[in-house]
Every structure is written in structure tokens, then in C-alpha cells.
Amino acid sequence: MNQLEQLKQYTTVVADTGDFQSIKAYAPQDATTNPSLILKAVQKPEYRPLLEKAIADAPGASTEAIVDSLLIAFGVEILKYVPGRVSTEIDAALSFDTEATVAKGRELIALYEKNGVSRERVLIKIASTWEGIRAAEILEKDGIHCNLTLLFSLCQAVACAEAGVKLISPFVGRIYDWYKKSTGTDYQGADDPGVQSVKRIYQYYRKFGYDTEVMGASFRNTSQILELAGCDLLTISPDLLQKLADSDAPVERKLVKDDSADIEKIAMDEKTFRFMLNEDAMGTEKLAEGIRAFVADSLKLKQMIEGMR
């Protein structure tokens, strides 16, 4: 078996793309999207018709409503190629507005259901701010499952688990990027700070019996992926899926529950969350940077739509 096939023995593989052909080629269980991936996809000729149809079908609708229709159109198409779930992201501009995030999550699920997709097959992606986590807690109680993204710190992971969130996406590659830039060290294998962060979260969840799924995300190389074999899920870009498929080197399970792990339970509340995140320079900077980047790409998508109307 190639490395991708071996990895699937230990971990649920998720495609991190809006490209249907890539999804079809690598046969992942789930797929994730974000504003940057959707923006990239609609600039390709083969996906342009989805954008044109979303605009044509709603001549009097707001730009925001057309964006929502486009997200759902991509999600519906993606679900034709994966047996599991698709993650659809809420506009990052709502990251600090609990009520608006809840309302948007309900709107997106209603659109999916209108298109014949059950809510069990959708994860609503929300930034892991305190406000976003509170919104996810409300949505989960409605039976709307959430994927908490832009997650860089243990305090975010703990708050998500205590809120009953279905799944979190710790960003391995972006953590690696920050530490590489900060220290000048090109971390490898188990020494990679992004890898270590996911392992710590995984062991914390296992020790204290949380059901929240851990999905490593944002990879820079296959070494990071292979070091997390055994994680609940890993969402991987098409280029790295191809590299795994091209190699037949052995893959070992690296993540297993470690009952001897020296981990203390954190009593999490809003003050503790905000202080712990503030003390983590990497987490604070990467969360803010990630929200800004997603907002910027959402704005580009809206401008593209307005230019075509």
C-alpha cells in the first residue's frame, strides 16, 4: 500500500480543497472548505459555472446571500464525492459576534436542507474565538455540528471540548510557520511545534474523556502528517495527498492514548481563556492573522460577484 492507503488505516483522511476532481481522485472520507479555497476554485474555468449560476438564480438578492448560495452549491457538489461530511465556513467577519454566528449557522443549515442535504453531513466552520465557541455551543444544542477552525492554543481546544463542539481543526503548519520565523529553526518530525500542539490536545482529550474530534489541519509537508498518524482526522491539501500516494514508505501509528501522560485539567472560563490566549504570542498572532486573511478573501469573493452582476 502507498502511504495514503496506510494512513487511512489509522486516521480518517479529509480533503482540504474545493476542487471536486481532487476529491474524486483521492477518495477521502470528508472534505473541508474555507473562503480562500472557494475563492481559488471559482477562478478556475471548470468551477466558474457554479458562481455564474449562484448569481443568475438570485437577481435581487444581496451579495452576502449569493455568497451563501455559492458555499452551499460547492458543498452539495462535494458531497457527491465524499461519503461523509463537508465543512462550510461562516464569514470570519462574524468571529466576534455570537448572535450573528448562530444566525448564520442556522441559515446555512437551512439552505443545505432545502437542497436535500441532512445536517448530519455538514460541519459549520467557525473561528475559535471565545464568541465563536459560545456560538458553536448553541448550534450544537440545535443538532448543528461545528468545526472550530483557526485553532492554535490549548486553551482554545479546552474551551471547545467543554462547549461540546463536534470537531476542532488545530493548524499545524501555521504554528510551524510562526516558530520557524521566530527562532530560525526548520523543525523536523516530532520536534515540530505544530505536531507537538496537536499531540498535546489529543492526549488532553483522551485523558479527560472528551468526545470532540481532533482534525489536524494546515500542513506544510508529509512529515507533519505522518507524525500525526492515529489522530482522529487529518485534512490534507491535494498536493500533499499526491505525495503520500506516490510513496510506499511505511507508515506507523504515532498517536495513541497515553494514560501516563502528565496532564493537569484546566478549569476554563472566559477570563482564563482570554488570559491564556494573551500569554501565547503565537496563538494570539496567528488567530488574528487568520481571521484577517479569511475576511480579505471573503471580500475579494464579494467584489468578484458584484463585478459580475
Coordinates of C-alpha atoms in Angstrom, one line a residue:
M1 CA 0.0 0.0 0.0
N2 CA 1.1 3.6 -0.6
Q3 CA 1.4 6.0 2.3
L4 CA -2.1 7.4 1.8
E5 CA -3.6 4.0 1.9
Q6 CA -1.6 3.1 5.0
L7 CA -2.6 6.4 6.7
K8 CA -6.3 5.6 6.2
Q9 CA -5.9 2.6 8.4
Y10 CA -5.2 4.8 11.4
T11 CA -6.8 8.1 10.6
T12 CA -9.8 9.5 8.7
V13 CA -8.4 11.4 5.7
V14 CA -10.2 14.6 4.7
A15 CA -9.5 16.6 1.6
D16 CA -8.7 20.3 2.2
T17 CA -9.9 21.7 -1.1
G18 CA -12.9 23.0 -3.1
D19 CA -11.6 21.1 -6.2
F20 CA -14.1 18.2 -6.9
Q21 CA -11.7 16.4 -9.2
S22 CA -9.0 16.3 -6.5
I23 CA -11.6 15.0 -4.1
K24 CA -12.7 12.3 -6.5
A25 CA -9.0 11.2 -7.2
Y26 CA -8.0 10.7 -3.5
A27 CA -11.3 9.2 -2.1
P28 CA -11.3 11.0 1.3
Q29 CA -14.0 10.4 3.9
D30 CA -14.8 14.1 4.3
A31 CA -13.9 17.5 2.8
T32 CA -13.2 20.9 4.2
T33 CA -13.5 24.3 2.5
N34 CA -12.8 27.9 3.6
P35 CA -13.1 31.3 1.9
S36 CA -9.6 31.1 0.4
L37 CA -10.2 27.7 -1.1
I38 CA -13.6 28.8 -2.6
L39 CA -12.1 32.0 -4.0
K40 CA -9.3 29.9 -5.6
A41 CA -11.8 27.4 -7.0
V42 CA -14.1 29.9 -8.7
Q43 CA -11.2 31.4 -10.6
K44 CA -10.9 28.1 -12.5
P45 CA -12.9 27.7 -15.7
E46 CA -14.4 24.4 -14.6
Y47 CA -16.0 25.9 -11.5
R48 CA -16.9 29.3 -12.9
P49 CA -20.4 28.0 -13.8
L50 CA -21.2 27.5 -10.1
L51 CA -20.5 31.1 -9.5
E52 CA -22.5 32.3 -12.5
K53 CA -25.5 30.1 -11.6
A54 CA -25.5 31.4 -8.0
I55 CA -25.6 35.0 -9.4
A56 CA -28.2 34.2 -12.1
D57 CA -30.5 32.4 -9.7
A58 CA -30.8 35.4 -7.3
P59 CA -31.1 38.6 -9.3
G60 CA -32.5 40.7 -6.5
A61 CA -30.5 39.1 -3.7
S62 CA -27.8 40.7 -1.6
T63 CA -24.2 39.8 -2.3
E64 CA -24.0 38.0 1.1
A65 CA -27.0 35.9 0.1
I66 CA -25.3 34.9 -3.2
V67 CA -22.1 34.0 -1.3
D68 CA -24.1 31.7 0.9
S69 CA -25.7 30.1 -2.1
L70 CA -22.3 29.6 -3.7
L71 CA -21.0 28.0 -0.5
I72 CA -23.9 25.6 -0.4
A73 CA -23.5 24.8 -4.2
F74 CA -19.9 23.8 -3.5
G75 CA -20.9 21.8 -0.5
V76 CA -23.7 20.0 -2.3
E77 CA -21.3 19.1 -5.2
I78 CA -18.5 18.0 -2.8
L79 CA -20.9 15.7 -1.0
K80 CA -21.4 13.8 -4.3
Y81 CA -17.8 12.7 -4.0
V82 CA -17.3 12.0 -0.3
P83 CA -19.3 9.6 1.8
G84 CA -19.0 11.7 5.0
R85 CA -19.2 15.4 5.8
V86 CA -18.4 18.7 4.3
S87 CA -17.2 21.7 6.3
T88 CA -18.6 25.1 5.3
E89 CA -17.2 28.3 6.8
I90 CA -19.1 31.2 8.3
D91 CA -17.8 34.6 7.3
A92 CA -14.8 35.4 9.5
A93 CA -16.1 39.0 9.9
L94 CA -18.6 37.5 12.4
S95 CA -15.8 35.9 14.5
F96 CA -16.6 38.2 17.5
D97 CA -20.4 38.2 17.2
T98 CA -22.0 35.2 18.9
E99 CA -25.6 36.0 17.9
A100 CA -24.8 36.7 14.2
T101 CA -22.7 33.5 14.0
V102 CA -25.6 31.4 15.4
A103 CA -28.0 33.0 13.0
K104 CA -25.7 32.4 10.0
G105 CA -25.1 28.8 11.1
R106 CA -28.8 28.2 11.2
E107 CA -29.2 29.9 7.8
L108 CA -26.6 27.7 6.1
I109 CA -28.0 24.5 7.5
A110 CA -31.5 25.6 6.3
L111 CA -30.1 26.1 2.8
Y112 CA -28.4 22.7 2.9
E113 CA -31.7 21.0 4.0
K114 CA -33.5 22.9 1.3
N115 CA -31.1 21.3 -1.2
G116 CA -31.8 17.8 0.2
V117 CA -28.7 17.5 2.4
S118 CA -29.2 16.5 6.0
R119 CA -27.5 18.4 8.8
E120 CA -25.6 15.3 9.8
R121 CA -23.5 15.6 6.7
V122 CA -22.4 19.2 7.3
L123 CA -20.0 20.9 9.7
I124 CA -20.3 24.6 10.2
K125 CA -16.8 26.1 10.4
I126 CA -16.3 28.9 13.0
A127 CA -13.2 30.7 14.2
S128 CA -12.1 29.6 17.7
T129 CA -12.7 32.9 19.4
W130 CA -14.5 32.9 22.7
E131 CA -17.5 34.3 20.9
G132 CA -17.3 31.7 18.2
I133 CA -17.0 28.9 20.7
R134 CA -20.1 30.2 22.5
A135 CA -22.0 30.2 19.2
A136 CA -20.9 26.7 18.5
E137 CA -22.2 25.6 21.9
I138 CA -25.6 26.9 21.0
L139 CA -25.6 25.4 17.5
E140 CA -24.6 22.0 18.8
K141 CA -27.6 22.0 21.1
D142 CA -29.7 22.6 18.0
G143 CA -28.2 19.5 16.4
I144 CA -26.0 21.6 14.1
H145 CA -22.5 20.2 14.3
C146 CA -19.5 22.6 14.2
N147 CA -15.8 22.6 13.1
L148 CA -13.9 25.1 15.2
T149 CA -11.1 26.4 13.0
L150 CA -8.1 28.8 13.4
L151 CA -7.2 26.9 16.5
F152 CA -3.6 27.3 17.7
S153 CA -3.6 27.1 21.5
L154 CA -4.6 24.5 24.2
C155 CA -7.0 27.0 25.8
Q156 CA -9.0 27.1 22.6
A157 CA -9.1 23.3 22.4
V158 CA -10.2 23.0 26.1
A159 CA -13.0 25.6 25.7
C160 CA -14.2 23.9 22.5
A161 CA -14.4 20.5 24.3
E162 CA -16.2 21.9 27.3
A163 CA -18.7 23.5 24.9
G164 CA -19.5 20.1 23.3
V165 CA -18.1 21.0 19.9
K166 CA -18.1 18.2 17.4
L167 CA -14.7 18.8 15.9
I168 CA -11.7 21.1 16.1
S169 CA -9.0 21.9 13.5
P170 CA -5.7 22.7 15.1
F171 CA -3.5 24.4 12.4
V172 CA -0.2 22.5 12.4
G173 CA 1.5 24.3 9.5
R174 CA 0.7 27.8 10.7
I175 CA 2.1 27.0 14.2
Y176 CA 5.3 25.7 12.5
D177 CA 5.5 28.9 10.4
W178 CA 5.4 31.1 13.4
Y179 CA 8.1 29.2 15.3
K180 CA 10.3 28.8 12.3
K181 CA 10.2 32.6 11.7
S182 CA 10.6 33.4 15.4
T183 CA 13.5 31.0 16.1
G184 CA 15.1 30.5 12.6
T185 CA 14.8 26.7 13.2
D186 CA 13.5 24.4 10.5
Y187 CA 11.7 21.9 12.8
Q188 CA 11.5 18.3 11.7
G189 CA 9.4 15.3 12.7
A190 CA 8.4 15.1 16.3
D191 CA 10.2 18.3 17.2
D192 CA 7.8 20.3 15.1
P193 CA 5.8 22.7 17.4
G194 CA 2.7 22.3 15.3
V195 CA 2.9 18.5 15.6
Q196 CA 3.5 18.8 19.4
S197 CA 0.5 21.0 19.8
V198 CA -1.9 18.5 18.2
K199 CA -0.4 15.7 20.2
R200 CA -0.9 17.6 23.4
I201 CA -4.5 18.4 22.6
Y202 CA -5.2 14.7 21.6
Q203 CA -3.8 13.4 24.9
Y204 CA -5.7 16.0 26.9
Y205 CA -9.0 15.0 25.2
R206 CA -8.2 11.3 25.7
K207 CA -7.2 11.7 29.4
F208 CA -10.3 13.6 30.4
G209 CA -12.8 11.7 28.2
Y210 CA -13.9 14.4 25.7
D211 CA -15.8 13.3 22.6
T212 CA -14.7 16.3 20.5
E213 CA -12.9 15.0 17.4
V214 CA -9.3 16.3 16.7
M215 CA -8.6 17.0 13.0
G216 CA -5.0 18.2 12.3
A217 CA -5.0 20.9 9.5
S218 CA -2.8 23.3 7.6
F219 CA 0.2 21.0 6.7
R220 CA 3.4 22.1 5.1
N221 CA 4.9 18.7 4.4
T222 CA 4.2 15.0 4.7
S223 CA 6.4 14.6 7.7
Q224 CA 3.9 16.6 9.8
I225 CA 1.1 14.4 8.6
L226 CA 2.9 11.1 9.3
E227 CA 3.9 12.2 12.8
L228 CA 0.1 12.6 13.5
A229 CA -0.9 9.2 12.1
G230 CA -3.6 8.0 14.5
C231 CA -5.2 11.4 15.0
D232 CA -9.0 11.2 14.7
L233 CA -8.9 13.0 11.3
L234 CA -6.3 14.9 9.2
T235 CA -7.4 17.4 6.5
I236 CA -4.8 17.4 3.7
S237 CA -4.3 19.5 0.6
P238 CA -4.3 17.8 -2.9
D239 CA -0.6 18.3 -3.4
L240 CA 0.3 16.6 -0.1
L241 CA -2.3 13.8 -0.8
Q242 CA -0.5 13.2 -4.1
K243 CA 2.9 13.0 -2.3
L244 CA 1.5 10.4 0.1
A245 CA 0.0 8.5 -2.8
D246 CA 3.4 8.5 -4.6
S247 CA 5.3 7.0 -1.7
D248 CA 5.2 3.4 -0.4
A249 CA 7.4 4.0 2.7
P250 CA 6.0 2.5 5.8
V251 CA 3.6 4.5 8.0
E252 CA 3.4 3.9 11.7
R253 CA 0.7 4.9 14.1
K254 CA 2.1 7.7 16.3
L255 CA -0.9 8.9 18.3
V256 CA -2.4 6.5 20.9
K257 CA -3.9 7.2 24.3
D258 CA -1.2 7.6 26.9
D259 CA -2.6 7.1 30.4
S260 CA 0.7 8.0 31.9
A261 CA 0.7 11.5 30.3
D262 CA 1.4 14.2 32.9
I263 CA -1.5 16.5 32.1
E264 CA -3.5 18.7 34.5
K265 CA -7.1 19.6 33.9
I266 CA -7.7 23.3 33.2
A267 CA -10.7 25.0 34.8
M268 CA -11.9 27.0 31.8
D269 CA -13.9 30.2 31.9
E270 CA -13.8 33.4 29.8
K271 CA -11.2 35.1 32.0
T272 CA -8.9 32.1 31.9
F273 CA -9.4 31.7 28.2
R274 CA -8.5 35.3 27.4
F275 CA -5.5 35.3 29.7
M276 CA -4.1 32.0 28.4
L277 CA -4.5 33.1 24.8
N278 CA -2.9 36.5 25.6
E279 CA 0.1 34.7 27.2
D280 CA 0.5 32.7 24.0
A281 CA 2.1 35.1 21.5
M282 CA 1.9 32.6 18.7
G283 CA -1.7 31.8 19.3
T284 CA -2.8 35.4 19.6
E285 CA -0.9 36.5 16.4
K286 CA -2.0 33.5 14.2
L287 CA -5.6 33.8 15.2
A288 CA -5.8 37.5 14.4
E289 CA -3.8 36.9 11.2
G290 CA -6.0 34.0 10.1
I291 CA -9.3 36.0 10.7
R292 CA -7.9 38.9 8.7
A293 CA -6.8 36.7 5.8
F294 CA -10.2 34.9 5.6
V295 CA -12.0 38.3 5.8
A296 CA -9.9 39.6 3.0
D297 CA -10.6 36.6 0.7
S298 CA -14.3 36.8 1.5
L299 CA -14.2 40.5 0.5
K300 CA -12.5 39.5 -2.8
L301 CA -15.2 37.0 -3.5
K302 CA -17.9 39.5 -2.8
Q303 CA -16.2 42.0 -5.1
M304 CA -16.0 39.4 -7.8
I305 CA -19.7 38.7 -7.5
E306 CA -20.6 42.4 -7.6
G307 CA -18.5 42.9 -10.7
M308 CA -20.4 40.1 -12.5
R309 CA -23.9 41.3 -11.6

